[in-house]
Short mmCIF file of C-alpha atoms and ligand atoms in Angstrom, two decimals:
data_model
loop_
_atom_site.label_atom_id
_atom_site.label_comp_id
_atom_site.label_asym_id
_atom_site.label_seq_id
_atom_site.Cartn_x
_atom_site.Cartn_y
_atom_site.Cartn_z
CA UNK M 1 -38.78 12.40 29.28
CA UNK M 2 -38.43 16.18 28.08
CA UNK M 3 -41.81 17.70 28.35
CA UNK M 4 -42.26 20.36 25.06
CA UNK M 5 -45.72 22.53 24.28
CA UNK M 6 -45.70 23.83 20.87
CA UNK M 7 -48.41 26.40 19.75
CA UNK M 8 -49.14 26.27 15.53
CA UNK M 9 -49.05 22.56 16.02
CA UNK M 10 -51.11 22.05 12.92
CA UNK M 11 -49.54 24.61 10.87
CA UNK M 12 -46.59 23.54 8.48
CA UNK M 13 -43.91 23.90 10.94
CA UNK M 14 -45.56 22.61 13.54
CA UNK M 15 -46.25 19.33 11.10
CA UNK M 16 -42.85 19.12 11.03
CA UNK M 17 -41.21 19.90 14.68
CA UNK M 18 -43.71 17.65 16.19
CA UNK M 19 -42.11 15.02 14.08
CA UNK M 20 -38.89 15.46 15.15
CA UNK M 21 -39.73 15.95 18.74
CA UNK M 22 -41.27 12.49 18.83
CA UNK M 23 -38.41 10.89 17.14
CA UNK M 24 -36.57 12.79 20.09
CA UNK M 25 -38.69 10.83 22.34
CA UNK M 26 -40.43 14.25 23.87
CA UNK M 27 -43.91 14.26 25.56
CA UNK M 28 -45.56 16.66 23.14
CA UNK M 29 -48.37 19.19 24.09
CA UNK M 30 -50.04 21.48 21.26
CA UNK M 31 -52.34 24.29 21.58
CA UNK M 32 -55.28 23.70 18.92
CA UNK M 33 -58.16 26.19 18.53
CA UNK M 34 -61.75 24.89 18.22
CA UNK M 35 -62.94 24.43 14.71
CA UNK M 36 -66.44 23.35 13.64
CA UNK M 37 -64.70 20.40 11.89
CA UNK M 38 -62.42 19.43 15.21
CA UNK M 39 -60.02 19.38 12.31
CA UNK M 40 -56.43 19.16 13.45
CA UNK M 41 -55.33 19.91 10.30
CA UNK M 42 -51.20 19.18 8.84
CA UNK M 43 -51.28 17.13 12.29
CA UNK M 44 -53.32 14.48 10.30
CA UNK M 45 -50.68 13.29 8.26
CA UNK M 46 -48.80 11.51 10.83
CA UNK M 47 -49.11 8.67 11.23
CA UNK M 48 -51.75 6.81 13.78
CA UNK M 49 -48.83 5.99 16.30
CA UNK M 50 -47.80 9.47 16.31
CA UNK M 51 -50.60 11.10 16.38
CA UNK M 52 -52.10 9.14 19.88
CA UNK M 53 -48.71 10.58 21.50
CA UNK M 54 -49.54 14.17 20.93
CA UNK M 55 -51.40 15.62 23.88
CA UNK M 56 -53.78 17.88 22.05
CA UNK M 57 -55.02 21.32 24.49
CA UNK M 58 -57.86 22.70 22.82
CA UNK M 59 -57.89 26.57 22.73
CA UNK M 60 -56.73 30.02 21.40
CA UNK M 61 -53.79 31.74 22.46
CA UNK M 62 -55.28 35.11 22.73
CA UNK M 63 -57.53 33.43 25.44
CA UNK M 64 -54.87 34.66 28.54
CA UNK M 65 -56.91 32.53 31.08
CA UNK M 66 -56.38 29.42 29.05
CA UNK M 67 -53.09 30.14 28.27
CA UNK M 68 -51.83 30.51 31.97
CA UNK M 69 -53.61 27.56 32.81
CA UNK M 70 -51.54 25.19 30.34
CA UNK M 71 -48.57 26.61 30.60
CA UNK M 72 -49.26 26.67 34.68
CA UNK M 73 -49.99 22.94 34.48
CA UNK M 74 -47.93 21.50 31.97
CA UNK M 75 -44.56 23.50 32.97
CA UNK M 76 -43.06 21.66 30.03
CA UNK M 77 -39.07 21.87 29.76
CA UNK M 78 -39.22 23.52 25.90
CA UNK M 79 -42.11 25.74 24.73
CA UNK M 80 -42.01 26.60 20.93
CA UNK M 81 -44.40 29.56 19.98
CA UNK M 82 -45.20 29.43 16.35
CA UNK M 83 -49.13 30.23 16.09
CA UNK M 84 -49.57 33.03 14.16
CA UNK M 85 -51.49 34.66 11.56
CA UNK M 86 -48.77 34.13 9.63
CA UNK M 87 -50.11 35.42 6.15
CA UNK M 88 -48.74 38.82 4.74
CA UNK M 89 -51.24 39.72 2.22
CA UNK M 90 -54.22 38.93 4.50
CA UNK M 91 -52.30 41.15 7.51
CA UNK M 92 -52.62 44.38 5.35
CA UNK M 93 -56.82 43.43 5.20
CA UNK M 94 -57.19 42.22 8.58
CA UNK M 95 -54.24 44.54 10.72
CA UNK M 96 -56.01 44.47 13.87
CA UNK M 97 -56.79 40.89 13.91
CA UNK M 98 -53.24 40.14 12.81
CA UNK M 99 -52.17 42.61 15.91
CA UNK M 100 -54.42 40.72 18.57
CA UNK M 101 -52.89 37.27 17.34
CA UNK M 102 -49.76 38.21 16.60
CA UNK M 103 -49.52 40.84 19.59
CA UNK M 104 -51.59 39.53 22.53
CA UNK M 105 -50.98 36.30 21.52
CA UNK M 106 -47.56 36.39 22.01
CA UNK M 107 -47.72 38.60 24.99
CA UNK M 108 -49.89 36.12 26.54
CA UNK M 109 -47.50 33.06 26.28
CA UNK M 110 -44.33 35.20 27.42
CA UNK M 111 -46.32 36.35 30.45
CA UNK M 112 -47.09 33.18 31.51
CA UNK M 113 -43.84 31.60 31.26
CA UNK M 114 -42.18 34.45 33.74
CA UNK M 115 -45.22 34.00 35.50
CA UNK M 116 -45.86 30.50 35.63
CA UNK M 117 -42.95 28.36 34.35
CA UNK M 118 -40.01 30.42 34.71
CA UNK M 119 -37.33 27.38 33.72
CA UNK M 120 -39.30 27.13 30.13
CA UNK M 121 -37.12 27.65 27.30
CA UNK M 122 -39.24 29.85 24.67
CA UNK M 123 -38.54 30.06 21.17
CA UNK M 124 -40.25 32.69 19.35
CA UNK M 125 -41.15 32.67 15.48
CA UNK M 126 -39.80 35.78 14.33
CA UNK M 127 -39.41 36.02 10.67
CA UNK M 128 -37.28 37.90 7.63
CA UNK M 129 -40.14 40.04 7.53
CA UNK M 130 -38.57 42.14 10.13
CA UNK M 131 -36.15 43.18 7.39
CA UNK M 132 -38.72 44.11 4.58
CA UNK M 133 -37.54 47.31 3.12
CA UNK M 134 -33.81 45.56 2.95
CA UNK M 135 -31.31 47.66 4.68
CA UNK M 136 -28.46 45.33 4.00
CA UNK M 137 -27.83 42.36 1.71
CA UNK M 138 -27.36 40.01 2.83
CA UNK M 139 -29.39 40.32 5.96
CA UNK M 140 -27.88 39.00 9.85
CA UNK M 141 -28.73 39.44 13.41
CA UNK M 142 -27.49 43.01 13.02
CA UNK M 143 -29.04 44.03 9.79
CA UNK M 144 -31.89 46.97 10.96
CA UNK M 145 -35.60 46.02 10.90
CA UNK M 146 -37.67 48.09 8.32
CA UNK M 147 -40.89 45.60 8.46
CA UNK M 148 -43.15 46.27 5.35
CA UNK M 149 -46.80 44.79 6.65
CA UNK M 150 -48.95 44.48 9.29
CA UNK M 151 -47.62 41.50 9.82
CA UNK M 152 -43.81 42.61 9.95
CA UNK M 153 -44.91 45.08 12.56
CA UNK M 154 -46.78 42.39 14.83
CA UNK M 155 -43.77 40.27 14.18
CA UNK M 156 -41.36 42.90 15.57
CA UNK M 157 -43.35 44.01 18.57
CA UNK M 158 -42.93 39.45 19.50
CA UNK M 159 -39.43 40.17 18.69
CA UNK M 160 -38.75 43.11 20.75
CA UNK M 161 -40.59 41.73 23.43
CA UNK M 162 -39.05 38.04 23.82
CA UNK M 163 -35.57 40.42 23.98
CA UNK M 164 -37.66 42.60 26.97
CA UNK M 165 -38.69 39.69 28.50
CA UNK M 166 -35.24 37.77 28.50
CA UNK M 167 -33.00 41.36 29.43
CA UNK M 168 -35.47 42.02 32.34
CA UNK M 169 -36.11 38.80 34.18
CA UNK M 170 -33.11 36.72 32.87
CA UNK M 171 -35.75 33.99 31.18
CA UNK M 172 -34.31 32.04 28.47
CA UNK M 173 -36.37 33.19 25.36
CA UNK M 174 -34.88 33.27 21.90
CA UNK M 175 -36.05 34.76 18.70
CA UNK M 176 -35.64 32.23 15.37
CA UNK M 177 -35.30 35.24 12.46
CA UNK M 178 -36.33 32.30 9.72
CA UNK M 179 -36.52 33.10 6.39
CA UNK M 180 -39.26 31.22 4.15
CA UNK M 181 -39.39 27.77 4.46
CA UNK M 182 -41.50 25.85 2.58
CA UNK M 183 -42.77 22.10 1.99
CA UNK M 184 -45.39 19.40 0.63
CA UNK M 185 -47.71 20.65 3.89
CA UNK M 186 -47.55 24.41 2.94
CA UNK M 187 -50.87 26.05 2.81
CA UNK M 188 -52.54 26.65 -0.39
CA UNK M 189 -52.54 30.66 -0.23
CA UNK M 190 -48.55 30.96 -0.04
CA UNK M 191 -46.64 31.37 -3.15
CA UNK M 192 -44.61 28.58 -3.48
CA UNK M 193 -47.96 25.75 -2.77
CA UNK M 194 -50.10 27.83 -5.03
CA UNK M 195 -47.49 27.75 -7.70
CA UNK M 196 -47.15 23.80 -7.39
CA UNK M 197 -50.67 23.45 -6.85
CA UNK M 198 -51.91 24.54 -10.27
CA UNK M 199 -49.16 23.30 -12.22
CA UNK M 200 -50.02 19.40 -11.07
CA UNK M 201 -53.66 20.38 -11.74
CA UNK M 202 -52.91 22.20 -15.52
CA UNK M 203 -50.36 19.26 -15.91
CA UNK M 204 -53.22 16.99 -15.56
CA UNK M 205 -55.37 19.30 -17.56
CA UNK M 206 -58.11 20.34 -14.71
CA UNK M 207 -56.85 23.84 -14.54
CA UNK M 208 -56.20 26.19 -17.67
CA UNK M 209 -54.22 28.82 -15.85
CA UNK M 210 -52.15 30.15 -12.91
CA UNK M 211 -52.46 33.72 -11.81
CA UNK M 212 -49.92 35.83 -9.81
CA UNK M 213 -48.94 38.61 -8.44
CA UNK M 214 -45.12 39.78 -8.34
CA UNK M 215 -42.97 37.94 -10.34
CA UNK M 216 -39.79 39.75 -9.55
CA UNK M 217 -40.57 39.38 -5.87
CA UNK M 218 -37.12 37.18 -4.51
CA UNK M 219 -37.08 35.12 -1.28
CA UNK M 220 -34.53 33.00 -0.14
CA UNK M 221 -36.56 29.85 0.10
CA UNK M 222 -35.08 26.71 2.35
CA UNK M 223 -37.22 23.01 3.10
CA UNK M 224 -39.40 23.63 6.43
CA UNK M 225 -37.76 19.74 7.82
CA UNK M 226 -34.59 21.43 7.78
CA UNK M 227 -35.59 24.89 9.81
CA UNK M 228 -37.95 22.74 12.66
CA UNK M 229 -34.19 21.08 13.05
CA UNK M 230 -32.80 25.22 13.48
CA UNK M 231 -35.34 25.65 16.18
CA UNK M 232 -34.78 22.38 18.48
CA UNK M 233 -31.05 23.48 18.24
CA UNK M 234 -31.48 27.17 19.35
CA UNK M 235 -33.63 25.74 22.38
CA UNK M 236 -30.34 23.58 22.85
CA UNK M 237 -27.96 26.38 22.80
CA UNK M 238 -26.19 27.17 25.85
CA UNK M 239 -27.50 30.89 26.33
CA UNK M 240 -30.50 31.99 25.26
CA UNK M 241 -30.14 34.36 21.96
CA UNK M 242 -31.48 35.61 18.53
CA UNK M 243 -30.35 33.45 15.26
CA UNK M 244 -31.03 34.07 11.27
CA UNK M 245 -31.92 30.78 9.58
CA UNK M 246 -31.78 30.84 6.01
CA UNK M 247 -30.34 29.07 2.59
CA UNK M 248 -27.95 32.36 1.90
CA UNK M 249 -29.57 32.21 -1.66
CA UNK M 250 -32.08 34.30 -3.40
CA UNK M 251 -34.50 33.59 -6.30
CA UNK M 252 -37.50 35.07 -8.15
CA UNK M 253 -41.24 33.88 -8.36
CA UNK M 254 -40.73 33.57 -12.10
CA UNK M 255 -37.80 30.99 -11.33
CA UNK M 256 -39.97 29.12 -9.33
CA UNK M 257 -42.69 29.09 -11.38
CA UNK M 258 -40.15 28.17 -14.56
CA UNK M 259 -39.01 24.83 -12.17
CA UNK M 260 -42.43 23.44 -11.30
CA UNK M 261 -43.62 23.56 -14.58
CA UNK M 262 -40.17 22.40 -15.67
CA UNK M 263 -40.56 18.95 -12.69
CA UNK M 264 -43.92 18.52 -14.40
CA UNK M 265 -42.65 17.80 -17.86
CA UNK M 266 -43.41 21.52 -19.60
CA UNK M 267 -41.50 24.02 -20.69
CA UNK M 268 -42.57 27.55 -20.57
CA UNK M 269 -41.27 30.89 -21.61
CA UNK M 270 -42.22 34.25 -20.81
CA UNK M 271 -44.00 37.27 -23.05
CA UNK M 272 -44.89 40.72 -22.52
CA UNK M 273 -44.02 43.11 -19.06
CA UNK M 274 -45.61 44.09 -16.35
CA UNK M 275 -49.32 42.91 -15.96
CA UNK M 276 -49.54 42.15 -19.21
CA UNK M 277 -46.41 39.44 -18.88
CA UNK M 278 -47.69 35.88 -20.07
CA UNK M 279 -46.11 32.36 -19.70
CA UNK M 280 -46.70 30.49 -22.55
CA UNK M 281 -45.96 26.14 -23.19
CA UNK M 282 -43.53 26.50 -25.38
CA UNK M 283 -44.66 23.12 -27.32
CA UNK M 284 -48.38 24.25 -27.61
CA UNK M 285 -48.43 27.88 -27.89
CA UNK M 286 -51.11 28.02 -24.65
CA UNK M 287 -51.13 30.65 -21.71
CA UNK M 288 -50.24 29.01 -18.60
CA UNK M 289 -49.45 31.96 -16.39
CA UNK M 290 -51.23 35.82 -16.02
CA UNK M 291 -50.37 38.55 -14.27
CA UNK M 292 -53.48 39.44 -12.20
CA UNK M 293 -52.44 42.58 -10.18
CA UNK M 294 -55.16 41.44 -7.13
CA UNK M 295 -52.35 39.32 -5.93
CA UNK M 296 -50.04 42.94 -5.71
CA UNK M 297 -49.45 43.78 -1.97
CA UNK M 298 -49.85 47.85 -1.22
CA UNK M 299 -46.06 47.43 0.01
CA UNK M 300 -43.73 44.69 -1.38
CA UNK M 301 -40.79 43.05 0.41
CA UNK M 302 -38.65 42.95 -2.83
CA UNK M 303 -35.68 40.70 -1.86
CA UNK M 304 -34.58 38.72 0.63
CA UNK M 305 -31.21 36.67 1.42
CA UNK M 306 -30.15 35.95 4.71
CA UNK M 307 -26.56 35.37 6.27
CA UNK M 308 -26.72 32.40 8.54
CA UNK M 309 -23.37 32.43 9.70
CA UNK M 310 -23.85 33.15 13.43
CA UNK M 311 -26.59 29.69 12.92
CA UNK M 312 -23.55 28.04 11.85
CA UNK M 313 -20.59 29.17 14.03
CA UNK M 314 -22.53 28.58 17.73
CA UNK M 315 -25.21 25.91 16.85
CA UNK M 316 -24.07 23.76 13.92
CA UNK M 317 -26.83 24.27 11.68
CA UNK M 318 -26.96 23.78 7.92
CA UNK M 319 -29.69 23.52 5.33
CA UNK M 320 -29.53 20.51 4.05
CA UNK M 321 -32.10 20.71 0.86
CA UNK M 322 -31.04 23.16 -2.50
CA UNK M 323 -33.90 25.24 -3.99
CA UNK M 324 -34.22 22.68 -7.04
CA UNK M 325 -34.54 19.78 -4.70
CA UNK M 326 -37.79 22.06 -2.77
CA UNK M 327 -39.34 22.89 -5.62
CA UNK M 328 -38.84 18.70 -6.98
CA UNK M 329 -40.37 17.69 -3.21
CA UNK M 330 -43.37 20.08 -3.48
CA UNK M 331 -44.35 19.18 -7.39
CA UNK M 332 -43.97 15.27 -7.01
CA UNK M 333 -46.29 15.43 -3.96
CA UNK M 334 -49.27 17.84 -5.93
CA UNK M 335 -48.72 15.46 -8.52
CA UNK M 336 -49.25 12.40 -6.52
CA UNK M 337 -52.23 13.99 -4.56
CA UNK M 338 -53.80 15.39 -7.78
CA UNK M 339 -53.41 11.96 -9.18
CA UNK M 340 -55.15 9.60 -6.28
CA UNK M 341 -57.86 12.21 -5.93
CA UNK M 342 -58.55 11.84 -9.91
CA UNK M 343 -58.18 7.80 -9.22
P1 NAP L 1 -48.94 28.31 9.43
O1 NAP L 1 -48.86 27.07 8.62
O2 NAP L 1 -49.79 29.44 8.98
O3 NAP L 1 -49.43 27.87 10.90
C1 NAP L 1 -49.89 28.82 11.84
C2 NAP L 1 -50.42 28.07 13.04
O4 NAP L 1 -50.90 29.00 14.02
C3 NAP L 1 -51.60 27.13 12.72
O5 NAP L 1 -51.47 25.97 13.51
C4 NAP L 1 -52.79 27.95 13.19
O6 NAP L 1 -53.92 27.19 13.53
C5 NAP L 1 -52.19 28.58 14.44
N1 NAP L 1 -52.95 29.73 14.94
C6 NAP L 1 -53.25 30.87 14.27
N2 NAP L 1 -53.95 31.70 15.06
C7 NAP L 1 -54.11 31.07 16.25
C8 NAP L 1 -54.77 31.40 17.46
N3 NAP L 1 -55.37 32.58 17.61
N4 NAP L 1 -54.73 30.51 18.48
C9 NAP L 1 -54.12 29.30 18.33
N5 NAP L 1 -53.48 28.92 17.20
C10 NAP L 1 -53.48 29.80 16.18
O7 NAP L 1 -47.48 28.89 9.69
P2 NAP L 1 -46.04 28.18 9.54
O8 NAP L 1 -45.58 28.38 8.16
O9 NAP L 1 -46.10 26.85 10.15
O10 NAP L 1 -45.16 29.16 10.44
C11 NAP L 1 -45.02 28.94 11.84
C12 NAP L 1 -44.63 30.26 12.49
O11 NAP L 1 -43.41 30.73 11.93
C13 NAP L 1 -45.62 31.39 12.31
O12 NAP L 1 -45.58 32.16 13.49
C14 NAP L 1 -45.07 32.20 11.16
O13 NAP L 1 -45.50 33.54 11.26
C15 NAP L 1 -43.59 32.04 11.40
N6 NAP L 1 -42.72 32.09 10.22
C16 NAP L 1 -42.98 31.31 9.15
C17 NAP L 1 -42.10 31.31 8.08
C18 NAP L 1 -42.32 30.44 6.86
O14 NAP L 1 -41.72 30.71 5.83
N7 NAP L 1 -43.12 29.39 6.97
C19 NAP L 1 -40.96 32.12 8.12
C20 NAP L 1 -40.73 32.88 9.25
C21 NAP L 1 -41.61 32.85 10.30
P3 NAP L 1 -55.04 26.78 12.42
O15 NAP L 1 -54.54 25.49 11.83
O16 NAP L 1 -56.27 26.63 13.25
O17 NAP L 1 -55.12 27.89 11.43
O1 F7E L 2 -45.22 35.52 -0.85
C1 F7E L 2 -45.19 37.18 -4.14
C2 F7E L 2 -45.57 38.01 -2.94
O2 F7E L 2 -47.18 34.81 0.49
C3 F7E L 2 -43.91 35.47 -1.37
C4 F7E L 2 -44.84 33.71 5.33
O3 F7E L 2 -44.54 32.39 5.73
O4 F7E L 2 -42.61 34.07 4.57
C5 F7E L 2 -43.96 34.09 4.15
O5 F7E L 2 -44.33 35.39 3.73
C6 F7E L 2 -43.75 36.51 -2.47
C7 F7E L 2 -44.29 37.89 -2.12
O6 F7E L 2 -44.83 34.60 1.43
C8 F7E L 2 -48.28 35.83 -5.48
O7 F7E L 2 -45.93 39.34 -3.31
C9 F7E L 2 -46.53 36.85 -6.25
O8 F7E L 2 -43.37 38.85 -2.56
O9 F7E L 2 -45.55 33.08 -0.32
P1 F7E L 2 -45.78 34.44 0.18
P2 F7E L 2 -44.20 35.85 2.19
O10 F7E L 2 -45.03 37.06 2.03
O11 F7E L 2 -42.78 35.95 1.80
C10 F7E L 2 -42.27 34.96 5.64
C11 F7E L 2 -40.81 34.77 5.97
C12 F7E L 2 -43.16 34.81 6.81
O12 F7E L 2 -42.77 35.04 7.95
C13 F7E L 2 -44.61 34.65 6.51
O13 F7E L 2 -45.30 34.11 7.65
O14 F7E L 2 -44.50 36.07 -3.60
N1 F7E L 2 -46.35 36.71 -4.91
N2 F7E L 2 -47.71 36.34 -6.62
C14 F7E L 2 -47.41 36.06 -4.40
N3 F7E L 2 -47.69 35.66 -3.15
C15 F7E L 2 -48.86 35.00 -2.94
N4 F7E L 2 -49.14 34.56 -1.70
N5 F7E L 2 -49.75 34.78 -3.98
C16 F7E L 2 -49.50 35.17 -5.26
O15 F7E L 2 -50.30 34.95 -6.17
#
């Protein structure tokens, strides 16, 4: 049995990877950090069976002592890094947080695999944030970085160093440049979970309005079930190497916001520019959107579309889920949660 520690094991992705790794019949280890709830957050969802097989390690990962010590003990086979502070807009009010998580954090796990576990395979959560200020559309392996955030900069200091790490002492480390992916187990403060969020709460009239930020911002927005599938496969890849996952396709906020309310049985159209832009039911006449420019970032990423090609060619990877068929998932679950918690 293939031994795999995966750090972020209650975040979205790690919802998801530990999934797969159990159906793959791995011994899972996460890294959880103490909370006064002992809340293991997205991890309980699975179900009970699941759940008893995941070895839980209780601790931080900018806690270097603990970290050696897992990673000492546990030598798994597979180690995938995804804890992060892994929220843009809360990087550019909290940098040096975001740094010590992002930076030492990171640090602290490749360190102890040359040190400790030398024959771990590391994948590294490295994100289309490195391209920010887009160089190139669409963006590849090759593209130039031109990070946009505190937490594009973190992100390419894990980047550059997994690369360090891997040229210097021939460890098999890989960076996974993933685009967004998004889900039903998304956290509330992303765009994509506030948006369906509110529009299962206003479609069941307990909220009057959703406020945002950018509305021309465009991502190139994929299911996280398929990218958790991207990551196994680069840890399965011969050589150890940097890929771009993504769904090649770009669209705006507004579109997204125009689908979820679309999947929840209203129509809306838009009004006015700039902060002042409104989304309006077209039946009733009512405002169901706002500008609110608190949500602005001081630097925006304005578009991004990735080239998975190289994902393609060497590992076999496809997304497998269309934007229409995310936004669909994400709605019909608010909806269902919103509705039992009203029950
Ligand atoms: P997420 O839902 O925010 O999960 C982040 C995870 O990191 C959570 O389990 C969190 O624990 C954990 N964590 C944060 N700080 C920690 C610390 N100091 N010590 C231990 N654990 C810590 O993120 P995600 O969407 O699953 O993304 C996974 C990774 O991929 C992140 O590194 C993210 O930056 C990167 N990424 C994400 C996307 C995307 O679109 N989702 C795209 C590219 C790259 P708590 O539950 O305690 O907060
Ligand atoms: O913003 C705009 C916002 O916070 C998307 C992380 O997983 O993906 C994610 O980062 C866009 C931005 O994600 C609101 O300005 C408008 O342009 O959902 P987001 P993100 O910043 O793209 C990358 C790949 C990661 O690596 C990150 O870890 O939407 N936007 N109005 C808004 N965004 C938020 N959050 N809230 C708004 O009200």
């Amino acid at each position: 049995m293939k031994k795999a520690l995966v750090t972020g094991i209650t975040g979205q992705d790690g919802y998801f990877l530990t999934k797969l790794l159990l159906e793959k019949d791995y011994e899972v280890h996460g890294i959880v950090r103490r909370n006064s709830q002992n809340s293991l957050g997205n991890l309980e969802s699975l179900n009970e069976s699941d759940l008893q097989n995941v070895n839980i390690h209780w601790g931080d990962i900018t806690d270097n002592l603990f970290i050696d010590t897992v990673i000492s003990k546990i030598k798994p086979e597979e180690i995938y890094h995804l804890a992060a502070q892994s929220f843009v807009g809360f990087s550019f009010e909290n940098p040096k947080f975001t740094y010590d998580v992002n930076i030492s954090g990171t640090l602290n796990i490749i360190n102890a695999v040359k040190e400790y576990s030398s024959t771990s395979k590391l994948y590294f959560a490295a994100t289309s944030e490195l391209f920010g200020k887009v160089q190139e559309i669409p963006q590849k392996e090759t593209t130039p970085f031109y990070p946009r955030s505190p937490y594009g900069v973190s992100k390419l200091a894990g980047f550059w160093s997994i690369k360090n790490y891997r040229e210097s002492y021939d460890l098999f480390m890989s960076n996974g440049i993933l685009f967004n992916h998004e889900s039903e187990m998304r956290g509330p403060e992303f765009v994509t979970r506030k948006i369906t969020l509110a529009v299962a709460k206003i479609s069941k009239g307990i909220q009057d309005c959703l406020e945002l930020g950018n509305l021309d911002a465009k991502r190139d927005w994929g299911y996280a079930k398929d990218y958790v599938e991207g990551m196994w496969r680069i840890l399965q890849h011969d050589a150890a190497d940097d890929f771009v996952l993504s769904t090649n396709e770009t669209h705006s906020v507004r579109e997204f916001v125009e689908l979820a309310f679309k999947f929840a049985g209203i129509e809306i159209e838009w009004e006015g520019s700039g902060i002042n832009e409104i989304g309006k039911d077209v039946k009733t006449g009512k405002i169901l959107v706002k500008v609110n420019p608190a949500f602005f970032r001081p630097a925006e990423v304005d578009i991004l579309i990735g080239d998975h090609t190289k994902a393609s060619s060497k590992l076999g990877w496809e997304p497998k889920t269309k934007f229409e068929d995310l936004v669909k998932i994400m709605i019909e679950k608010d909806l269902e949660r919103i509705t039992r918690n009203n029950m």
